[in-house]
Coordinates of C-alpha atoms in Angstrom, one line a residue:
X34 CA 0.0 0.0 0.0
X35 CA 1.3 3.6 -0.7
X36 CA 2.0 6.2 1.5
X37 CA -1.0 9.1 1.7
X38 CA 0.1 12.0 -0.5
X39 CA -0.7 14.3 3.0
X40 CA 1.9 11.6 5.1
X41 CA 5.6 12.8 5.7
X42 CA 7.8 14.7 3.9
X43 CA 10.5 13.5 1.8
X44 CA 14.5 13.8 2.4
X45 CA 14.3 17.0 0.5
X46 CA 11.7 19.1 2.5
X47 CA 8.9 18.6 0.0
X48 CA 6.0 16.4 -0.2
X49 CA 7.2 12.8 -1.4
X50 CA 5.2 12.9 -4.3
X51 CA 6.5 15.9 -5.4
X52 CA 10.1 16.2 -4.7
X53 CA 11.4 15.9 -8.1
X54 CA 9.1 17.4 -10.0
X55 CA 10.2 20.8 -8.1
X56 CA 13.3 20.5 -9.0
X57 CA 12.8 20.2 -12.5
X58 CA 11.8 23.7 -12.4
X59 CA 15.4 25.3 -11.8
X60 CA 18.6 24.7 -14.0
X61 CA 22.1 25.0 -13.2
X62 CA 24.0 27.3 -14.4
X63 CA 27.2 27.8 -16.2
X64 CA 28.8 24.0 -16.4
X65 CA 29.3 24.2 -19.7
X66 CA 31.1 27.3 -21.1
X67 CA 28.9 28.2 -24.6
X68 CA 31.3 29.4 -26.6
X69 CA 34.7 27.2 -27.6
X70 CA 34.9 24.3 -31.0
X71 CA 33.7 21.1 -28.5
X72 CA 31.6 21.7 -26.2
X73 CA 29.2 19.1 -27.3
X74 CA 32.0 16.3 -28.5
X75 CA 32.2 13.0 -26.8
X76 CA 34.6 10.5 -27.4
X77 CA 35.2 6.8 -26.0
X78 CA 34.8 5.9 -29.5
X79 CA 38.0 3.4 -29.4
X80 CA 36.3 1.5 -26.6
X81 CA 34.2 0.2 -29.6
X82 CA 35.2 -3.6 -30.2
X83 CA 36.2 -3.6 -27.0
X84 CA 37.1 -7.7 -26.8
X85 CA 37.5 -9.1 -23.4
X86 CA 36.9 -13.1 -22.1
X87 CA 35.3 -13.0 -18.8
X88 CA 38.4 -14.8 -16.6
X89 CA 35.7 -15.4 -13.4
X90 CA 34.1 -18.5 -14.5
X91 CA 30.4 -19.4 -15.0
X92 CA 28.0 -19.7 -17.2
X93 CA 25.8 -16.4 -17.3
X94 CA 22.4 -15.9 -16.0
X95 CA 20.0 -18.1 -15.0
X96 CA 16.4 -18.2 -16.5
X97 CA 13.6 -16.3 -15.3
X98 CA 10.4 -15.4 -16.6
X99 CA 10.8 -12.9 -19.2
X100 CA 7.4 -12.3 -20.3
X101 CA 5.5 -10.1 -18.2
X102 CA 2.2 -8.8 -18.7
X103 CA 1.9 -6.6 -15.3
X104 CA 2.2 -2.8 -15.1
X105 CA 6.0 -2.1 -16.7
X106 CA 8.1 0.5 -17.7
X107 CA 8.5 2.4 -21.0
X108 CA 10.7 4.6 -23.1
X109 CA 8.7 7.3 -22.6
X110 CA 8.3 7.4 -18.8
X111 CA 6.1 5.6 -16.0
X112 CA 5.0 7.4 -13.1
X113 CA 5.4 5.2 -9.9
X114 CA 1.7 4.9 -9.5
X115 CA 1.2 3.1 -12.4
X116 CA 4.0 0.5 -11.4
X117 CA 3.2 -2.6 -9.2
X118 CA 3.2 -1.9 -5.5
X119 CA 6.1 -3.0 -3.9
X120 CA 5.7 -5.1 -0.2
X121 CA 7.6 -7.2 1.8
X122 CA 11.3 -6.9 2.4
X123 CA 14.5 -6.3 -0.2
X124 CA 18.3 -6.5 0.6
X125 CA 20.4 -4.6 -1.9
X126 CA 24.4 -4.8 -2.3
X127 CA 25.3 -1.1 -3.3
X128 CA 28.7 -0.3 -4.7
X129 CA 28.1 3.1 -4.7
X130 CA 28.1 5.2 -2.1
X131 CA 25.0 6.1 0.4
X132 CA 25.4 10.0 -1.0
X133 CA 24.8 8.8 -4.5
X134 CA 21.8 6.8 -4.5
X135 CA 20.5 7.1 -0.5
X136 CA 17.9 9.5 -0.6
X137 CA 16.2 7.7 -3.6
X138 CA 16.3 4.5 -2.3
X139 CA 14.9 6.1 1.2
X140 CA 11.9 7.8 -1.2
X141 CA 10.9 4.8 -2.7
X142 CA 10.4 2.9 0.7
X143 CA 8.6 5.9 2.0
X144 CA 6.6 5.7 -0.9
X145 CA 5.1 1.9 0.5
X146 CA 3.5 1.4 4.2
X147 CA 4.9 -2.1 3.5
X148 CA 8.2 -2.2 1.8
X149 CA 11.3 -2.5 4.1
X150 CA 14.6 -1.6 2.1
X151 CA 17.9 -2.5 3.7
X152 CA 21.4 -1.4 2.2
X153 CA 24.8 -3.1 2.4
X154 CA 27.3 0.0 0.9
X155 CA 30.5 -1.5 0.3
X156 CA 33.2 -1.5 -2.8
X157 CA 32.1 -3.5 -5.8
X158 CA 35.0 -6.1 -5.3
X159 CA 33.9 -7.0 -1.6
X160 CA 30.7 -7.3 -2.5
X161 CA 31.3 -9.7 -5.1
X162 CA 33.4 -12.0 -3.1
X163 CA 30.8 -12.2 -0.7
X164 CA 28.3 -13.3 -3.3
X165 CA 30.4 -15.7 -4.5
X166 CA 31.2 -17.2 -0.8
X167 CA 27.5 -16.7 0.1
X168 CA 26.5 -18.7 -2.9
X169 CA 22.8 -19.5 -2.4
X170 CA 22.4 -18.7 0.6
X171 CA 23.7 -14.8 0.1
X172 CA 21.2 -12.0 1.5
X173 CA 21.5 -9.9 -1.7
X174 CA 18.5 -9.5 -3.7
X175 CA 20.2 -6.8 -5.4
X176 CA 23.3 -5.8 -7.0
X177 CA 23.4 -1.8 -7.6
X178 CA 27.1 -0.6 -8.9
X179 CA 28.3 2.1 -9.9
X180 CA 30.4 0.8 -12.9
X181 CA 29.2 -2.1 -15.6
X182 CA 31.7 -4.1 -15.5
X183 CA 31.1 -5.4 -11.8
X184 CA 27.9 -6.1 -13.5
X185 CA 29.0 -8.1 -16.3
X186 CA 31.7 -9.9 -13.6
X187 CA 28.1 -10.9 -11.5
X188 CA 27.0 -12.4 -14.7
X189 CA 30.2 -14.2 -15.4
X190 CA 29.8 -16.0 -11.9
X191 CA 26.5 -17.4 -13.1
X192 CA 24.8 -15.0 -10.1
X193 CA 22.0 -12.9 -11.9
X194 CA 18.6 -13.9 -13.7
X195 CA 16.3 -12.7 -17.1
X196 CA 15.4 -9.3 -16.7
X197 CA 12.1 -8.8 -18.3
X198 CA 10.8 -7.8 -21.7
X199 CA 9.2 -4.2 -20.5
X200 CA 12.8 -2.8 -19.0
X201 CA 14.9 -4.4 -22.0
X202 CA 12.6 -2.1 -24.3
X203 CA 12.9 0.5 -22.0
X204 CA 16.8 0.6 -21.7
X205 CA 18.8 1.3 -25.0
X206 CA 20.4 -1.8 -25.7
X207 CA 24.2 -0.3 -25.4
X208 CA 23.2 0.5 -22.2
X209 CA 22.3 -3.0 -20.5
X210 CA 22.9 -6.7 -20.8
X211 CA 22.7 -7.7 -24.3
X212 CA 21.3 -10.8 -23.2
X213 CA 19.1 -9.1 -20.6
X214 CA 20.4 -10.0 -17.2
X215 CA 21.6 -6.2 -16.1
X216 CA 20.2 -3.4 -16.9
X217 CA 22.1 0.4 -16.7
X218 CA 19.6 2.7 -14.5
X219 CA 22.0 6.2 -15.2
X220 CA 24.8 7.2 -17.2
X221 CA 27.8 9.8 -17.1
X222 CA 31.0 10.2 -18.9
X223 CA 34.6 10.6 -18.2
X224 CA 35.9 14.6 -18.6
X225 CA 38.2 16.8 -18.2
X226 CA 37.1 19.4 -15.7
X227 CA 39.1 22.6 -15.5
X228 CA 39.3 26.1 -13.7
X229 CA 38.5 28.9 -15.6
X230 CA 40.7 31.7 -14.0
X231 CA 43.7 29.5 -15.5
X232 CA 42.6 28.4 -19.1
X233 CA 40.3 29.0 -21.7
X234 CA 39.1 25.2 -22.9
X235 CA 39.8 25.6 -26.2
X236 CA 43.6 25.9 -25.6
X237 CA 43.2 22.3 -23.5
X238 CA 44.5 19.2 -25.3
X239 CA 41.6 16.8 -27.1
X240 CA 43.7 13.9 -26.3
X241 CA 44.2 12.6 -22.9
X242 CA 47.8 11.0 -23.6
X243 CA 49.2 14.8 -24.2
X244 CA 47.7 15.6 -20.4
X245 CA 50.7 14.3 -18.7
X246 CA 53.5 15.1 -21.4
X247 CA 52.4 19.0 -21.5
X248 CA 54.9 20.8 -18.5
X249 CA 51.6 23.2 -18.7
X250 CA 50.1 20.6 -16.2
X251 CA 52.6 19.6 -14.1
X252 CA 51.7 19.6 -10.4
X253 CA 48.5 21.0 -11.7
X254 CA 46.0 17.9 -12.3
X255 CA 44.0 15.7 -9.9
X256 CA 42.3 12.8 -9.8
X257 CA 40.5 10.1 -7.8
X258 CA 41.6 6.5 -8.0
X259 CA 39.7 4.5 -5.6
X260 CA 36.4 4.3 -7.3
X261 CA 35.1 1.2 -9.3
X262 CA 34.4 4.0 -12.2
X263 CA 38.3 4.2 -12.3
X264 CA 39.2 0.8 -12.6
X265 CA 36.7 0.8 -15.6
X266 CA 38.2 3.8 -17.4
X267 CA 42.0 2.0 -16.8
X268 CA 40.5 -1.6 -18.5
X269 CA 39.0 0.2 -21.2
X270 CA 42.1 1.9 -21.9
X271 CA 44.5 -1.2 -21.3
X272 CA 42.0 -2.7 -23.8
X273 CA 41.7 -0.3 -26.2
X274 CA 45.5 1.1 -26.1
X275 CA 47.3 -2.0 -24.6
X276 CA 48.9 -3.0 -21.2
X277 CA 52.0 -1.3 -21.8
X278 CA 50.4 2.3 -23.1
X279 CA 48.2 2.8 -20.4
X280 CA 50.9 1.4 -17.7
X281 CA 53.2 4.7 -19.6
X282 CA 50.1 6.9 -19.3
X283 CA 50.0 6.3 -15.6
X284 CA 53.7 6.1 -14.9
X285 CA 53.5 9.8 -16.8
X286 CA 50.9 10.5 -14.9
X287 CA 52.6 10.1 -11.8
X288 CA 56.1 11.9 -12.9
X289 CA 53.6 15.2 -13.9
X290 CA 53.0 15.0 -9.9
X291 CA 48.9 14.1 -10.4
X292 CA 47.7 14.8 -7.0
X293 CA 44.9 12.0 -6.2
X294 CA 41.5 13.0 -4.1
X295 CA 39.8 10.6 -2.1
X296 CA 36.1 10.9 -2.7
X297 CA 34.1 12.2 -5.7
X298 CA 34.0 15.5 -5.0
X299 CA 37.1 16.7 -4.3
X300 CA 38.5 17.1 -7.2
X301 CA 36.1 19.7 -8.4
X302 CA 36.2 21.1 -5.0
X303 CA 40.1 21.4 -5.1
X304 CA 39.6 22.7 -8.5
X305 CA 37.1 25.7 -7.4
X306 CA 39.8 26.6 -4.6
X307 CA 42.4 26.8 -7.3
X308 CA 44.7 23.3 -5.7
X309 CA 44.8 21.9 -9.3
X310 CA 44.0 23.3 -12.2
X311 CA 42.8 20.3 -14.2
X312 CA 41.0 17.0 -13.0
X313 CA 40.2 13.6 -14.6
X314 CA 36.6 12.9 -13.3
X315 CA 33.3 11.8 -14.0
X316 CA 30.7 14.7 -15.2
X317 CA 28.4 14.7 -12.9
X318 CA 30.8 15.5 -9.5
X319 CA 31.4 19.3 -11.5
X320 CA 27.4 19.2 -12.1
X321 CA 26.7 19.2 -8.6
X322 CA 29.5 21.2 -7.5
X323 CA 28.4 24.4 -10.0
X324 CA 24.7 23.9 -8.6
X325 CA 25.2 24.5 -5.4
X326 CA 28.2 27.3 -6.3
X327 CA 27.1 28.6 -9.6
X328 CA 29.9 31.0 -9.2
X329 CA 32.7 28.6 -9.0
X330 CA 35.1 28.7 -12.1
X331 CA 35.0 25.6 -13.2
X332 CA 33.9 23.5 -16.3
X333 CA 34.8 20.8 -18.2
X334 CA 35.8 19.5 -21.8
X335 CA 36.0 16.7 -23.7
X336 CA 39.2 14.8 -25.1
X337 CA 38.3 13.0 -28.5
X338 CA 38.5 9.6 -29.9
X339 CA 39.6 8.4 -26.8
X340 CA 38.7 6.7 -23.2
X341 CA 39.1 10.1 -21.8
X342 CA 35.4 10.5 -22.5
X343 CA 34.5 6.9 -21.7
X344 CA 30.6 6.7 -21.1
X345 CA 29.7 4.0 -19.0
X346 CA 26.5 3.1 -16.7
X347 CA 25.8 2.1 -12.6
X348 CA 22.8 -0.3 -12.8
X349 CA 21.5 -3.3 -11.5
X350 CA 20.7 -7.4 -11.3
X351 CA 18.8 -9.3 -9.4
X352 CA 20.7 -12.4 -8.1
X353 CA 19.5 -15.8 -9.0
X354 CA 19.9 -16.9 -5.1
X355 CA 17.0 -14.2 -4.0
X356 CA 13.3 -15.5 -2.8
X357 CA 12.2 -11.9 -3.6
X358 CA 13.0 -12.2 -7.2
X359 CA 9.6 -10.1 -8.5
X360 CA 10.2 -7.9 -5.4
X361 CA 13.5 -6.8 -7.1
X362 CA 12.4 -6.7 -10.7
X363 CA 9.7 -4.5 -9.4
X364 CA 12.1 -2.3 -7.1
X365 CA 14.3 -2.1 -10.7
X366 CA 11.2 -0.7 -12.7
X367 CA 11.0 1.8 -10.3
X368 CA 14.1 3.2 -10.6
X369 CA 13.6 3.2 -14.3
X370 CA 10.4 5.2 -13.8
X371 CA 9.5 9.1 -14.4
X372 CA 10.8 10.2 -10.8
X373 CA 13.6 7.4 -10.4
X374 CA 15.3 8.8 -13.4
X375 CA 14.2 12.4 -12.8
X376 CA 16.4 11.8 -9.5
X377 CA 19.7 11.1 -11.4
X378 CA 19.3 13.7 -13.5
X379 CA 18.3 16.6 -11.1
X380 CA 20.0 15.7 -7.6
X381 CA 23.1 13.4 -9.2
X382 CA 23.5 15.6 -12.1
X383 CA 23.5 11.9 -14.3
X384 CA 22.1 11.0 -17.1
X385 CA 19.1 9.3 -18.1
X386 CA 18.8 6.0 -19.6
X387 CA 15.0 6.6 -20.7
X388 CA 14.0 8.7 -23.8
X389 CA 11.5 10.1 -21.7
X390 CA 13.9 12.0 -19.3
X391 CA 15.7 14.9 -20.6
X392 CA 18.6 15.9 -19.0
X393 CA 18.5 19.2 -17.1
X394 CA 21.7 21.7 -17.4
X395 CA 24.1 22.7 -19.5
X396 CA 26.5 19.8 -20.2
X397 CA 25.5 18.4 -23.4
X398 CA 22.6 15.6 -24.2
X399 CA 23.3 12.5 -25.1
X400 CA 21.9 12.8 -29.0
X401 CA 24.9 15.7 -28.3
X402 CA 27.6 13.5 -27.1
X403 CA 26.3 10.4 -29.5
X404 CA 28.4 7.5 -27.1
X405 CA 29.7 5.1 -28.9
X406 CA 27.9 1.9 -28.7
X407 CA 29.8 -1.6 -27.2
X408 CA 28.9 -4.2 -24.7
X409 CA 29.7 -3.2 -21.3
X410 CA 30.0 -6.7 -20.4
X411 CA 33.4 -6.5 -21.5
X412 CA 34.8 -4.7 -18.8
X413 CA 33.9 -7.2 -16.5
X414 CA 37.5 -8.1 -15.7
X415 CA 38.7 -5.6 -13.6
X416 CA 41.2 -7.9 -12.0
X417 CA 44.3 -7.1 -14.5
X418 CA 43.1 -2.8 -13.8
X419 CA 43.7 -3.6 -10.4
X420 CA 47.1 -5.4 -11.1
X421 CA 48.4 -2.5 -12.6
X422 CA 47.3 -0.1 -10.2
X423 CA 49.2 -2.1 -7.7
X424 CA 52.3 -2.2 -9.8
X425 CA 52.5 1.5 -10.1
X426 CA 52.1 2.3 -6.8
X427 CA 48.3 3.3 -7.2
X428 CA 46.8 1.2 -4.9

């Protein structure tokens, strides 16, 4: 049963029915400087053909009823009332962090008198070794990450099920399982974030090799490396460039004195207090950094043809050990609904993975940054990322 439209309000002072809808009604300003020759480019395009064999084992997904003729989602945008209503109890497995994706998860359970959501937030690599220790007897009904290839790693142990036919023709297919076992639930894209008081963006390299071979930036960049979105942009690079280029990119990296952040906003932060003048990070850390300082000079570009504008996706699965199996699907569908994915775009500055949801700012669309299109599975195998991290000293 749902909560009255009169009950408590939500995390965000407004009525729980309401809360993103108000926020639609403001934009950010300034992210994205108007004037300059790519503005509006992405890039990622050599992760296309990205070819990877899956070194954890298993078998893929296991079967579950695809076909569905209950209240789904669509393209164009389902409101939560018209989605089943969700009871009983749910155990999700986040990889990102409580900040991220918190407050949505909170509204949807105070959207139900009788839906109890509880939330393990650990790193995607401990929360796949416990799956794979729990076996069938783990807790998780849910795996949320923020990066696809834990994902596609889940489906390589043999741990997730079918999702079904209504969110596979919601979700672009470049932007799930292609066989339908994970689906993406926001996007971003790797940048290159800058401060304004120290350089215009169209004197700013378009390829992210020249980064740490230009004296221009030495002992001015920043970065964060503990973040499962990291180890994703290093094993699309080591696959698209090769072990040894991207182990010379970091090694350079390190010599230009990169100075690395712990947390996702602190590189943009360090960038608006003038630390650094130039940070490798995802878009959406900048996004919410110039909404709530619209004055601070920052902004970001785009590197070209390369994975220093990687797009990639956090999602979910639902694990093939859960009894709540329809639970999940239906707590999935939600977060693919109108205010699910009105929530990434307005409070985590994301991007939609709906047509239906436009993003709200002034970083470019997605029909702006046309991704390039691969199967995200293939970043599942983080382990030789982490290897090399290790070996440089990064971790």
């Amino acid at each position: 049963m749902r909560q009255s439209d009169t009950g408590d309000e939500a995390v965000y002072g407004v009525e729980t029915n309401d809360f993103v809808d108000e926020s639609r009604s403001s934009r950010s300003p300034g992210i994205y400087p108007r004037s300059g020759r790519r503005q509006f480019l992405a890039a990622g395009a050599t992760a296309v053909g990205i070819g990877l064999a899956g070194c954890l084992g298993g078998d893929g997904g296991t079967t579950y009823e695809r076909n569905y003729d209950g209240p789904g989602v669509s393209p164009e945008g389902t409101d939560w009332e018209d989605l089943p209503d969700l009871h009983g109890e749910l155990t999700i497995y986040s990889g990102r962090r409580e900040a991220q994706i918190g407050p949505v998860l909170t509204e949807i359970e105070s959207y139900y008198d009788d839906l109890t959501v509880n939330v393990r937030y650990e790193d995607n690599e401990t929360h796949l070794r416990a799956i794979d220790e729990e076996g069938q007897n783990s807790p998780a009904d849910i795996l949320y990450t923020q990066d696809s290839g834990t994902l596609g790693a889940l489906k390589a142990l043999g741990r997730t099920v079918d999702l079904t036919d209504d969110v596979l023709e919601t979700v672009p297919g470049s932007w799930r399982d292609p066989e339908g076992t994970w689906t993406g639930l926001s996007g971003r894209t790797r940048c290159i974030a800058y401060n304004t008081d120290t350089w215009d963006g169209d004197d700013l390299p378009t390829d992210l090799f020249a980064y740490p071979e230009d004296d221009r930036f030495h002992g001015e960049m920043g970065w964060r490396v503990d973040s499962g979105s990291f180890l994703g942009f290093v094993r699309a690079m080591m696959v698209a460039n090769g072990a040894d280029r991207t182990e010379q990119f970091l090694e350079d990296m390190l010599a230009a004195d990169v100075n690395n952040y712990e947390g996702g906003s602190t590189t943009p932060n360090a960038l608006a207090d003038g630390e650094v003048s130039i940070g490798l990070v995802n878009h959406y850390y900048v996004g919410r950094l110039i909404a709530d300082q619209p004055d601070a000079p920052v902004a970001i570009t785009f590197t070209e043809g390369d994975v220093g504008s990687l797009f990639n996706v956090s999602g979910a699965a639902v694990l093939d050990s859960s009894d709540e199996r329809e639970l999940g699907q239906d707590f999935i569908r939600h977060l693919l609904g109108r205010q699910g994915q009105e929530f990434f775009v307005d409070t985590n500055k994301e991007y939609a993975v709906i047509e239906g949801v436009d993003y709200v700012g002034d970083l470019p669309t997605l029909e702006d940054l046309n991704p390039p299109e691969f199967d995200l599975n293939e970043l599942a195998d983080i382990e030789p990322a982490v290897d090399l991290l290790r070996e440089v000293g990064m971790r």
